[in-house]
């Protein structure tokens, strides 16, 4: 049995809900809502304070899935 063999829909839905919330908060601050990929949500610019700069949507997400969309020009990014 692999490490991701028993992923249930609930954690996947929770991760997606978190990403939707982050995208909504970006919009409420007049920022682009970010991009929903198959494995991660990433914003085009830094998110508002106290919000992550990437959200893992699938357990098989890689570092490149997350960091590839994070704004490298502004210090202090979080995932």
PDB file of C-alpha atoms in Angstrom, residues 20-54:
ATOM      1  CA  UNK A  20     -10.679  29.008  -2.908  1.00  0.00           C
ATOM      2  CA  UNK A  21     -10.649  31.063   0.301  1.00  0.00           C
ATOM      3  CA  UNK A  22      -7.132  32.331  -0.460  1.00  0.00           C
ATOM      4  CA  UNK A  23      -8.160  33.251  -4.017  1.00  0.00           C
ATOM      5  CA  UNK A  24     -11.212  35.064  -2.622  1.00  0.00           C
ATOM      6  CA  UNK A  25      -9.049  37.007  -0.186  1.00  0.00           C
ATOM      7  CA  UNK A  26      -6.730  37.969  -3.036  1.00  0.00           C
ATOM      8  CA  UNK A  27      -9.697  39.292  -5.035  1.00  0.00           C
ATOM      9  CA  UNK A  28     -10.983  41.205  -1.996  1.00  0.00           C
ATOM     10  CA  UNK A  29      -7.602  42.983  -1.857  1.00  0.00           C
ATOM     11  CA  UNK A  30      -7.795  43.766  -5.591  1.00  0.00           C
ATOM     12  CA  UNK A  31      -5.110  41.186  -6.425  1.00  0.00           C
ATOM     13  CA  UNK A  32      -5.310  38.529  -9.153  1.00  0.00           C
ATOM     14  CA  UNK A  33      -7.018  35.377  -7.816  1.00  0.00           C
ATOM     15  CA  UNK A  34      -4.157  33.045  -8.692  1.00  0.00           C
ATOM     16  CA  UNK A  35      -4.062  29.836 -10.698  1.00  0.00           C
ATOM     17  CA  UNK A  36      -5.647  26.489  -9.866  1.00  0.00           C
ATOM     18  CA  UNK A  37      -3.462  23.700 -11.216  1.00  0.00           C
ATOM     19  CA  UNK A  38      -4.056  19.986 -10.857  1.00  0.00           C
ATOM     20  CA  UNK A  39      -1.835  19.757  -7.776  1.00  0.00           C
ATOM     21  CA  UNK A  40      -1.527  23.290  -6.369  1.00  0.00           C
ATOM     22  CA  UNK A  41      -3.003  26.768  -6.238  1.00  0.00           C
ATOM     23  CA  UNK A  42      -0.487  29.581  -6.684  1.00  0.00           C
ATOM     24  CA  UNK A  43      -0.961  33.353  -6.903  1.00  0.00           C
ATOM     25  CA  UNK A  44       0.694  35.578  -9.493  1.00  0.00           C
ATOM     26  CA  UNK A  45       1.734  38.081  -6.799  1.00  0.00           C
ATOM     27  CA  UNK A  46       2.238  37.967  -3.046  1.00  0.00           C
ATOM     28  CA  UNK A  47      -0.937  37.286  -1.113  1.00  0.00           C
ATOM     29  CA  UNK A  48      -2.336  39.547   1.622  1.00  0.00           C
ATOM     30  CA  UNK A  49      -0.614  39.310   5.014  1.00  0.00           C
ATOM     31  CA  UNK A  50      -1.263  36.068   6.929  1.00  0.00           C
ATOM     32  CA  UNK A  51      -2.298  34.104   3.804  1.00  0.00           C
ATOM     33  CA  UNK A  52      -0.181  31.406   2.145  1.00  0.00           C
ATOM     34  CA  UNK A  53       1.487  31.996  -1.200  1.00  0.00           C
ATOM     35  CA  UNK A  54       0.626  28.481  -2.381  1.00  0.00           C
TER      36      UNK A  54
END
